Short mmCIF file of C-alpha atoms and ligand atoms in Angstrom, two decimals:
data_model
loop_
_atom_site.label_atom_id
_atom_site.label_comp_id
_atom_site.label_asym_id
_atom_site.label_seq_id
_atom_site.Cartn_x
_atom_site.Cartn_y
_atom_site.Cartn_z
CA MET A 1 -266.04 -13.48 -68.95
CA THR A 2 -269.48 -15.22 -69.24
CA PRO A 3 -268.91 -18.84 -68.15
CA THR A 4 -269.22 -21.49 -70.84
CA LEU A 5 -269.57 -24.48 -68.32
CA GLY A 6 -273.16 -24.87 -66.80
CA ILE A 7 -273.71 -26.75 -63.75
CA VAL A 8 -277.53 -27.82 -63.21
CA VAL A 9 -277.81 -29.15 -59.58
CA VAL A 10 -280.94 -30.85 -58.95
CA ALA A 11 -282.48 -30.45 -55.34
CA ALA A 12 -286.32 -30.57 -56.22
CA GLY A 13 -287.11 -34.08 -54.90
CA SER A 14 -289.01 -34.83 -51.62
CA GLY A 15 -286.81 -37.32 -50.31
CA ALA A 16 -289.40 -39.78 -49.35
CA ARG A 17 -286.98 -42.47 -48.83
CA LEU A 18 -285.09 -40.29 -46.26
CA GLY A 19 -288.28 -39.38 -44.75
CA GLY A 20 -287.33 -36.00 -43.21
CA ALA A 21 -289.26 -33.07 -42.20
CA GLU A 22 -288.18 -30.97 -45.07
CA PRO A 23 -287.37 -31.79 -48.82
CA LYS A 24 -284.08 -33.95 -48.95
CA ALA A 25 -281.53 -31.22 -49.86
CA PHE A 26 -282.65 -29.36 -46.91
CA VAL A 27 -281.97 -31.77 -44.27
CA ALA A 28 -279.08 -30.94 -41.96
CA LEU A 29 -276.03 -32.91 -42.37
CA ARG A 30 -273.91 -32.14 -39.22
CA GLY A 31 -275.84 -28.79 -39.12
CA VAL A 32 -275.29 -27.69 -42.69
CA PRO A 33 -278.35 -28.47 -45.42
CA ILE A 34 -277.60 -31.17 -47.87
CA LEU A 35 -277.82 -28.42 -50.55
CA GLU A 36 -275.20 -26.33 -49.17
CA ARG A 37 -272.72 -29.25 -48.98
CA ALA A 38 -273.31 -30.04 -52.55
CA LEU A 39 -272.81 -26.65 -53.70
CA ARG A 40 -269.69 -26.13 -51.38
CA GLY A 41 -268.16 -28.88 -53.59
CA VAL A 42 -269.43 -26.93 -56.57
CA PHE A 43 -268.09 -23.71 -55.88
CA ASP A 44 -265.02 -25.01 -54.96
CA SER A 45 -264.43 -26.34 -58.55
CA VAL A 46 -261.75 -24.49 -60.70
CA GLU A 47 -263.63 -23.64 -64.14
CA PRO A 48 -266.07 -20.45 -63.60
CA ALA A 49 -269.60 -21.83 -63.89
CA GLN A 50 -273.22 -20.81 -64.47
CA VAL A 51 -274.89 -22.88 -61.51
CA VAL A 52 -278.53 -23.80 -61.91
CA VAL A 53 -280.04 -24.94 -58.58
CA VAL A 54 -283.33 -26.72 -59.04
CA ALA A 55 -285.46 -26.52 -56.08
CA PRO A 56 -288.85 -27.45 -54.87
CA GLU A 57 -291.51 -24.84 -55.74
CA SER A 58 -291.97 -24.41 -52.18
CA HIS A 59 -288.18 -24.13 -51.43
CA VAL A 60 -286.89 -21.84 -54.39
CA LYS A 61 -286.26 -18.81 -51.86
CA ALA A 62 -284.37 -20.93 -49.28
CA ALA A 63 -282.40 -22.61 -52.17
CA ARG A 64 -281.42 -19.35 -53.32
CA THR A 65 -280.27 -17.96 -49.68
CA ILE A 66 -278.32 -21.27 -49.42
CA ALA A 67 -276.68 -20.75 -52.88
CA GLU A 68 -275.77 -17.10 -52.07
CA ARG A 69 -274.30 -17.86 -48.96
CA VAL A 70 -271.68 -20.45 -50.85
CA ALA A 71 -271.07 -18.48 -53.64
CA GLY A 72 -270.08 -15.36 -51.76
CA GLY A 73 -268.51 -12.90 -54.21
CA ALA A 74 -269.49 -15.08 -57.44
CA SER A 75 -273.29 -15.00 -56.85
CA GLY A 76 -273.84 -13.31 -60.30
CA ALA A 77 -273.28 -16.68 -61.39
CA ILE A 78 -276.32 -18.13 -59.81
CA THR A 79 -279.74 -19.13 -61.01
CA VAL A 80 -282.51 -20.67 -58.98
CA VAL A 81 -285.62 -22.62 -60.58
CA ALA A 82 -288.71 -24.57 -59.26
CA GLY A 83 -288.47 -28.47 -60.35
CA GLY A 84 -290.91 -30.85 -61.63
CA SER A 85 -292.45 -34.05 -60.31
CA THR A 86 -289.93 -36.27 -61.72
CA ARG A 87 -286.01 -35.88 -61.61
CA GLN A 88 -285.80 -35.79 -65.55
CA ALA A 89 -288.68 -33.10 -65.50
CA SER A 90 -286.51 -31.46 -62.96
CA VAL A 91 -283.48 -31.48 -65.22
CA ALA A 92 -285.71 -30.23 -68.10
CA ALA A 93 -286.12 -27.06 -66.16
CA GLY A 94 -282.76 -26.52 -64.91
CA LEU A 95 -281.48 -26.83 -68.62
CA ALA A 96 -283.93 -24.12 -69.53
CA ALA A 97 -282.46 -21.71 -67.56
CA LEU A 98 -278.87 -21.94 -69.05
CA SER A 99 -277.49 -18.96 -70.35
CA ALA A 100 -276.59 -18.72 -73.99
CA GLU A 101 -272.67 -18.77 -73.62
CA VAL A 102 -272.73 -22.52 -72.14
CA ASP A 103 -271.71 -25.08 -74.29
CA THR A 104 -270.86 -27.65 -71.77
CA VAL A 105 -273.64 -29.08 -69.08
CA LEU A 106 -272.89 -31.02 -65.89
CA VAL A 107 -276.15 -32.47 -64.19
CA HIS A 108 -275.43 -33.07 -60.73
CA ASP A 109 -277.60 -34.51 -57.71
CA ALA A 110 -277.71 -32.25 -54.64
CA ALA A 111 -278.04 -35.52 -52.40
CA ARG A 112 -274.20 -36.36 -53.26
CA ALA A 113 -273.66 -34.14 -51.11
CA LEU A 114 -269.60 -34.82 -50.35
CA THR A 115 -268.57 -34.76 -53.87
CA PRO A 116 -265.15 -33.48 -54.19
CA SER A 117 -264.77 -30.53 -56.52
CA ALA A 118 -262.26 -32.52 -58.14
CA LEU A 119 -264.75 -35.32 -59.54
CA ILE A 120 -266.73 -32.03 -60.87
CA ASP A 121 -263.25 -31.03 -62.81
CA ARG A 122 -262.57 -34.18 -63.98
CA VAL A 123 -266.05 -34.68 -65.53
CA ALA A 124 -265.96 -31.02 -67.14
CA ARG A 125 -262.66 -31.76 -68.39
CA ALA A 126 -263.42 -35.11 -69.94
CA VAL A 127 -266.13 -33.68 -71.74
CA ARG A 128 -264.36 -31.03 -73.52
CA THR A 129 -261.53 -33.32 -74.66
CA THR A 130 -264.33 -36.19 -75.79
CA GLY A 131 -266.88 -34.00 -77.17
CA ALA A 132 -269.13 -36.86 -75.68
CA GLY A 133 -271.22 -37.99 -72.70
CA VAL A 134 -269.11 -38.72 -69.63
CA ILE A 135 -270.17 -40.21 -66.02
CA PRO A 136 -267.80 -41.01 -63.31
CA ALA A 137 -267.77 -44.55 -62.48
CA LEU A 138 -266.75 -47.03 -59.81
CA PRO A 139 -266.12 -50.71 -60.29
CA VAL A 140 -268.85 -53.07 -58.60
CA THR A 141 -267.20 -55.01 -55.77
CA ASP A 142 -269.98 -57.18 -54.47
CA THR A 143 -270.77 -60.18 -56.44
CA VAL A 144 -273.99 -59.82 -58.41
CA LYS A 145 -276.46 -62.53 -58.75
CA ARG A 146 -279.64 -62.84 -61.27
CA VAL A 147 -282.77 -63.98 -59.11
CA GLY A 148 -285.87 -65.48 -60.25
CA PRO A 149 -289.20 -65.83 -58.86
CA ASP A 150 -289.38 -67.19 -55.17
CA ALA A 151 -286.42 -65.89 -54.37
CA VAL A 152 -284.07 -68.45 -56.23
CA VAL A 153 -280.71 -67.74 -57.45
CA GLN A 154 -280.73 -68.28 -61.00
CA GLY A 155 -276.97 -67.62 -61.63
CA THR A 156 -273.87 -65.27 -60.88
CA VAL A 157 -273.51 -62.19 -63.39
CA ASP A 158 -270.08 -61.69 -64.58
CA ARG A 159 -268.94 -58.18 -62.93
CA SER A 160 -266.06 -57.39 -64.68
CA ASP A 161 -267.47 -55.32 -67.02
CA LEU A 162 -270.04 -53.79 -64.86
CA VAL A 163 -269.63 -50.40 -62.86
CA HIS A 164 -272.19 -48.39 -60.86
CA VAL A 165 -272.04 -44.43 -61.90
CA GLN A 166 -272.62 -41.30 -60.20
CA THR A 167 -272.98 -37.47 -60.66
CA PRO A 168 -272.15 -35.13 -62.32
CA GLN A 169 -272.64 -36.55 -65.49
CA GLY A 170 -271.48 -34.51 -68.13
CA PHE A 171 -272.35 -33.31 -71.65
CA PRO A 172 -271.97 -31.13 -74.72
CA ARG A 173 -274.92 -28.66 -74.03
CA ALA A 174 -276.62 -28.45 -77.51
CA ASP A 175 -276.59 -32.73 -77.71
CA LEU A 176 -278.01 -33.04 -74.31
CA GLU A 177 -280.61 -30.52 -75.04
CA ALA A 178 -281.50 -32.38 -78.39
CA ALA A 179 -281.81 -35.42 -76.48
CA TYR A 180 -284.24 -33.96 -73.86
CA ALA A 181 -286.51 -32.38 -76.37
CA SER A 182 -287.24 -35.45 -77.90
CA ALA A 183 -287.23 -37.67 -74.80
CA THR A 184 -290.55 -39.30 -74.09
CA ASP A 185 -289.72 -42.34 -71.94
CA GLU A 186 -288.39 -41.85 -68.30
CA HIS A 187 -284.76 -42.88 -67.81
CA THR A 188 -283.33 -43.51 -64.83
CA ASP A 189 -280.16 -41.23 -65.43
CA ASP A 190 -279.08 -38.42 -68.07
CA ALA A 191 -276.59 -40.70 -69.62
CA ALA A 192 -279.55 -43.39 -70.43
CA LEU A 193 -281.56 -40.45 -71.92
CA PHE A 194 -278.73 -39.10 -73.83
CA ALA A 195 -277.56 -42.61 -75.02
CA ALA A 196 -281.15 -43.63 -75.98
CA HIS A 197 -281.12 -40.41 -78.49
CA GLY A 198 -277.74 -41.88 -79.86
CA GLY A 199 -275.10 -40.00 -77.55
CA ARG A 200 -271.91 -41.68 -76.89
CA VAL A 201 -270.99 -41.60 -73.25
CA SER A 202 -267.76 -42.74 -72.02
CA VAL A 203 -266.60 -43.03 -68.11
CA VAL A 204 -263.90 -41.62 -65.91
CA GLU A 205 -263.25 -42.45 -62.29
CA GLY A 206 -265.95 -41.96 -59.75
CA GLU A 207 -265.28 -40.92 -55.84
CA ALA A 208 -266.40 -43.19 -53.10
CA ARG A 209 -267.33 -39.89 -51.43
CA ALA A 210 -269.83 -38.88 -54.30
CA PHE A 211 -272.22 -41.61 -52.55
CA LYS A 212 -275.98 -40.71 -52.78
CA ILE A 213 -277.68 -40.00 -49.63
CA THR A 214 -281.02 -41.78 -50.03
CA THR A 215 -281.89 -43.41 -46.62
CA ALA A 216 -281.29 -42.35 -43.14
CA TRP A 217 -278.20 -44.72 -43.31
CA ASP A 218 -276.86 -42.98 -46.07
CA LEU A 219 -277.36 -39.51 -43.77
CA ARG A 220 -275.55 -41.42 -40.66
CA ARG A 221 -272.58 -42.51 -43.06
CA ALA A 222 -272.14 -39.01 -44.32
CA GLU A 223 -272.13 -37.64 -41.04
CA ASN A 224 -269.62 -40.40 -39.95
CA VAL A 225 -267.21 -39.17 -42.96
CA LEU A 226 -267.54 -35.79 -41.75
CA GLY A 227 -267.09 -36.67 -38.37
CA ALA A 228 -263.57 -38.47 -38.95
CA GLN A 229 -262.49 -35.42 -41.01
CA THR A 230 -263.19 -32.79 -38.10
CA ALA A 231 -261.44 -34.90 -35.43
CA GLY A 232 -257.79 -33.49 -36.47
CA LEU A 233 -259.04 -29.71 -36.22
CA ARG A 234 -257.68 -27.02 -33.44
CA THR A 235 -258.75 -23.39 -33.60
CA GLY A 236 -256.57 -20.44 -32.30
CA VAL A 237 -257.02 -16.77 -31.63
CA GLY A 238 -254.84 -14.20 -31.78
CA ILE A 239 -255.24 -10.33 -30.79
CA ASP A 240 -252.73 -7.45 -31.15
CA VAL A 241 -252.90 -3.55 -30.28
CA HIS A 242 -250.42 -1.16 -31.56
CA ALA A 243 -250.74 2.54 -30.87
CA TYR A 244 -250.48 5.35 -33.78
CA ASP A 245 -247.15 6.56 -34.75
CA GLU A 246 -247.40 9.73 -37.16
CA THR A 247 -243.68 9.74 -37.84
CA ALA A 248 -243.62 6.10 -38.97
CA PRO A 249 -244.88 4.54 -42.40
CA LEU A 250 -248.04 2.49 -42.03
CA TRP A 251 -247.32 -1.23 -42.99
CA LEU A 252 -250.86 -3.38 -42.25
CA GLY A 253 -251.64 -7.06 -43.19
CA GLY A 254 -248.23 -7.35 -45.46
CA LEU A 255 -249.09 -4.08 -47.36
CA TYR A 256 -247.55 -0.55 -47.29
CA TRP A 257 -250.15 2.39 -46.75
CA THR A 258 -249.59 5.87 -48.14
CA ASP A 259 -251.07 8.73 -46.13
CA GLU A 260 -251.83 6.93 -43.32
CA PRO A 261 -250.32 6.95 -39.50
CA GLY A 262 -248.15 4.27 -38.94
CA LEU A 263 -248.01 1.92 -35.83
CA ALA A 264 -245.59 2.04 -33.15
CA GLY A 265 -243.90 -1.14 -31.80
CA HIS A 266 -240.52 -3.10 -31.52
CA SER A 267 -240.83 -4.67 -35.44
CA ASP A 268 -242.89 -2.46 -38.02
CA GLY A 269 -246.21 -2.89 -35.73
CA ASP A 270 -247.98 -4.83 -38.65
CA ALA A 271 -250.92 -5.68 -35.90
CA VAL A 272 -252.74 -7.78 -38.25
CA LEU A 273 -249.68 -10.15 -39.09
CA HIS A 274 -248.93 -10.24 -35.32
CA ALA A 275 -252.56 -11.51 -34.52
CA ILE A 276 -252.40 -14.02 -37.41
CA CYS A 277 -248.92 -15.63 -36.03
CA ASP A 278 -250.72 -15.79 -32.16
CA ALA A 279 -253.62 -17.48 -33.99
CA LEU A 280 -251.73 -20.02 -35.83
CA LEU A 281 -249.10 -20.18 -32.52
CA SER A 282 -252.17 -20.72 -30.18
CA ALA A 283 -254.02 -23.24 -32.42
CA ALA A 284 -250.79 -25.45 -32.62
CA GLY A 285 -250.31 -25.08 -29.12
CA LEU A 286 -246.81 -23.37 -29.35
CA GLY A 287 -247.34 -20.45 -27.20
CA ASP A 288 -247.04 -16.98 -28.28
CA LEU A 289 -245.36 -14.70 -30.51
CA GLY A 290 -243.65 -12.73 -27.42
CA SER A 291 -242.35 -16.07 -26.00
CA ARG A 292 -241.47 -17.39 -29.36
CA PHE A 293 -239.39 -14.62 -31.04
CA GLY A 294 -238.84 -12.44 -27.98
CA THR A 295 -239.60 -8.34 -28.13
CA ASN A 296 -236.33 -7.69 -27.26
CA ASP A 297 -234.66 -10.10 -29.79
CA PRO A 298 -232.51 -7.48 -31.84
CA ARG A 299 -232.59 -9.82 -34.78
CA PHE A 300 -236.36 -8.29 -34.90
CA ALA A 301 -236.04 -4.90 -34.20
CA GLY A 302 -237.96 -2.99 -36.99
CA ALA A 303 -238.18 -6.29 -38.56
CA ALA A 304 -240.82 -6.96 -41.39
CA SER A 305 -243.24 -9.04 -39.70
CA GLU A 306 -243.95 -11.31 -42.97
CA VAL A 307 -240.56 -12.61 -41.40
CA PHE A 308 -242.46 -13.84 -38.26
CA VAL A 309 -245.49 -15.20 -40.51
CA ARG A 310 -242.71 -17.54 -42.25
CA GLU A 311 -241.26 -18.72 -39.00
CA THR A 312 -244.30 -19.07 -37.65
CA LEU A 313 -245.67 -21.13 -40.39
CA ALA A 314 -242.55 -23.38 -40.38
CA LEU A 315 -243.07 -23.95 -36.79
CA VAL A 316 -246.75 -25.10 -37.27
CA SER A 317 -245.85 -27.00 -40.03
CA GLY A 318 -242.87 -28.78 -38.21
CA ALA A 319 -245.28 -29.58 -35.19
CA GLY A 320 -247.63 -31.78 -37.90
CA PHE A 321 -250.28 -28.90 -38.67
CA ALA A 322 -251.43 -27.49 -42.04
CA VAL A 323 -253.46 -24.28 -42.17
CA VAL A 324 -257.19 -24.45 -43.29
CA ASN A 325 -257.92 -20.84 -43.08
CA VAL A 326 -257.56 -17.50 -41.16
CA VAL A 327 -259.78 -14.98 -40.25
CA VAL A 328 -258.84 -11.52 -39.20
CA GLN A 329 -260.83 -8.65 -37.80
CA VAL A 330 -259.41 -5.19 -37.70
CA VAL A 331 -260.71 -2.98 -35.02
CA ALA A 332 -259.88 0.79 -35.69
CA VAL A 333 -261.04 3.98 -37.21
CA ARG A 334 -258.29 4.38 -39.72
CA PRO A 335 -257.14 2.91 -42.23
CA LYS A 336 -260.34 2.01 -43.99
CA ILE A 337 -260.34 -1.73 -44.73
CA ALA A 338 -262.85 -2.46 -47.22
CA PRO A 339 -261.47 -0.60 -50.27
CA ARG A 340 -258.31 -2.96 -50.25
CA ARG A 341 -260.17 -6.18 -48.83
CA SER A 342 -259.47 -8.15 -51.89
CA GLU A 343 -255.98 -7.03 -52.18
CA LEU A 344 -255.25 -7.50 -48.61
CA GLU A 345 -257.10 -11.03 -48.94
CA ALA A 346 -255.16 -12.07 -51.98
CA ARG A 347 -251.75 -10.86 -50.27
CA LEU A 348 -252.41 -12.85 -47.11
CA SER A 349 -253.84 -15.88 -48.67
CA ALA A 350 -250.26 -15.76 -50.53
CA LEU A 351 -248.07 -15.56 -47.40
CA VAL A 352 -250.17 -17.94 -45.14
CA GLY A 353 -250.94 -20.35 -48.16
CA ALA A 354 -254.35 -20.85 -47.12
CA PRO A 355 -257.71 -18.81 -47.37
CA VAL A 356 -257.24 -15.76 -45.00
CA THR A 357 -260.05 -13.36 -44.99
CA ILE A 358 -260.50 -10.03 -43.28
CA GLY A 359 -263.12 -7.52 -42.04
CA ALA A 360 -263.30 -4.47 -39.86
CA THR A 361 -265.22 -2.67 -37.33
CA THR A 362 -265.20 0.70 -35.65
CA THR A 363 -265.95 1.01 -31.89
CA ASP A 364 -268.62 3.66 -32.09
CA GLY A 365 -266.52 6.32 -30.61
CA LEU A 366 -265.46 4.16 -27.53
CA GLY A 367 -261.92 3.14 -25.85
CA PHE A 368 -258.78 3.59 -27.56
CA THR A 369 -259.67 2.46 -30.91
CA GLY A 370 -262.75 4.83 -30.89
CA ARG A 371 -260.56 7.85 -29.97
CA GLY A 372 -258.08 7.14 -32.95
CA GLU A 373 -255.31 6.16 -30.29
CA GLY A 374 -254.55 2.93 -32.27
CA ILE A 375 -255.49 -0.23 -33.58
CA ALA A 376 -256.54 -3.87 -32.30
CA ALA A 377 -256.34 -6.74 -34.65
CA ILE A 378 -258.14 -10.27 -34.15
CA ALA A 379 -257.39 -13.32 -35.55
CA THR A 380 -258.82 -16.67 -35.41
CA ALA A 381 -256.92 -19.81 -37.26
CA LEU A 382 -258.26 -23.25 -38.03
CA LEU A 383 -255.30 -25.91 -38.49
CA SER A 384 -255.45 -29.66 -39.38
CA ALA A 385 -253.42 -32.38 -38.17
CA SER A 386 -251.59 -33.12 -41.57
CA ALA A 387 -250.80 -36.52 -40.85
N1 CTP B 401 -284.73 -34.66 -58.03
C1 CTP B 401 -285.37 -34.03 -58.40
N2 CTP B 401 -286.84 -33.80 -58.79
C2 CTP B 401 -287.42 -34.56 -58.70
C3 CTP B 401 -287.14 -35.72 -58.05
C4 CTP B 401 -285.71 -35.70 -57.68
O1 CTP B 401 -284.59 -32.55 -58.55
N3 CTP B 401 -288.85 -34.34 -59.21
C5 CTP B 401 -283.28 -34.68 -57.39
C6 CTP B 401 -283.54 -34.87 -55.90
O2 CTP B 401 -283.44 -33.68 -55.26
C7 CTP B 401 -281.83 -35.46 -55.76
C8 CTP B 401 -281.70 -36.01 -57.17
O3 CTP B 401 -282.57 -35.79 -58.06
O4 CTP B 401 -280.77 -34.81 -55.56
C9 CTP B 401 -281.80 -37.80 -57.02
O5 CTP B 401 -282.83 -38.29 -56.47
P1 CTP B 401 -283.18 -38.98 -55.31
O6 CTP B 401 -282.01 -39.61 -54.52
O7 CTP B 401 -284.39 -40.12 -55.79
O8 CTP B 401 -284.00 -38.03 -54.23
P2 CTP B 401 -285.36 -37.85 -53.96
O9 CTP B 401 -286.27 -37.95 -55.11
O10 CTP B 401 -285.68 -36.53 -53.28
O11 CTP B 401 -285.80 -39.22 -52.99
P3 CTP B 401 -286.85 -40.01 -52.94
O12 CTP B 401 -286.58 -40.75 -54.15
O13 CTP B 401 -286.27 -40.86 -51.92
O14 CTP B 401 -288.08 -39.62 -52.58
MG1 MG B 402 -286.25 -40.04 -56.32
#
């Protein structure tokens, strides 16, 4: 299905006020380019979308690399184009790259690197319900003064109906394109241009985290927000090894595999699930599978290893942690993981209740895995303190 939502992410500015060595969107924010952080929010949004990244002419290739890294499997939905000398020209270049099926457009500043995906969803939904322009807004909290010549205050502005606005700003595509086609003046945002050509615009609630990185001080603020976020993170690792047992059925990653040798073990020998349990337990500081469940415990003889995962997850959440993600690597000649990778990832993610990704490798004929004697699985888990 071709997406009917288009998201134009403008990243073609130079960032003169930030004053970095690279254009602003390519400046690192805690080790990750601003554009990459912004695109993470975009790709985490619910509705499938065509994403158009507008980059400086000199950085089109760099932007494409970043966008493909973030999109992963969804990279078919990405377009990267060169921007213009003003933000308005850059938006126009982005609009020109939208595919025919797109009927709703969001225009978003890459400089709003920490915009939560929920805001993107909120704006897209509101455009569809109202059939008009929608912008995120937050109330003005400071007192606002009107100041005349010589720095003399002339009065206090009633702020009760004032808001400051953010992006993404959303519009019915045809109406926004018509407005852009007839625009001659420069406007400070897309909603102003849209309204100047007769469009109706309403507001939805904005997000403090969607602030724009303009100056070095803003970049520091974004770093601090991310720092506070990583403070409660814990990683863990787990490894499990089982020998093949030709007479047993193969259960691996919670799936049954036909025509493959099974694994020897006290339970069903599911090395992937066991490695995941150890990764989760170690991250939470709860010991390991052996000490928690006891390999001699008759309750677990021949048990489906999903039982261990469920028990482990209960212990982990009881200790005050939530799973952020889990990564597994299988080291084995058999079975081949790639053909069932997406099925495995879906099964494991459902079981763990967080994204689980899985990869595999062989060892070039070396060692017990190379000789085809058994399987090793290595897992890492990331937890966050759920308080
Ligand atoms: N933008 C753009 N093309 C331009 C100017 C701006 O795509 N010719 C984008 C910026 O990359 C940014 C967003 O519009 O994501 C908001 O603009 P701003 O914060 O002003 O960024 P810069 O123009 O890069 O910064 P400065 O004004 O300090 O140079
Ligand atoms: Mg600018």
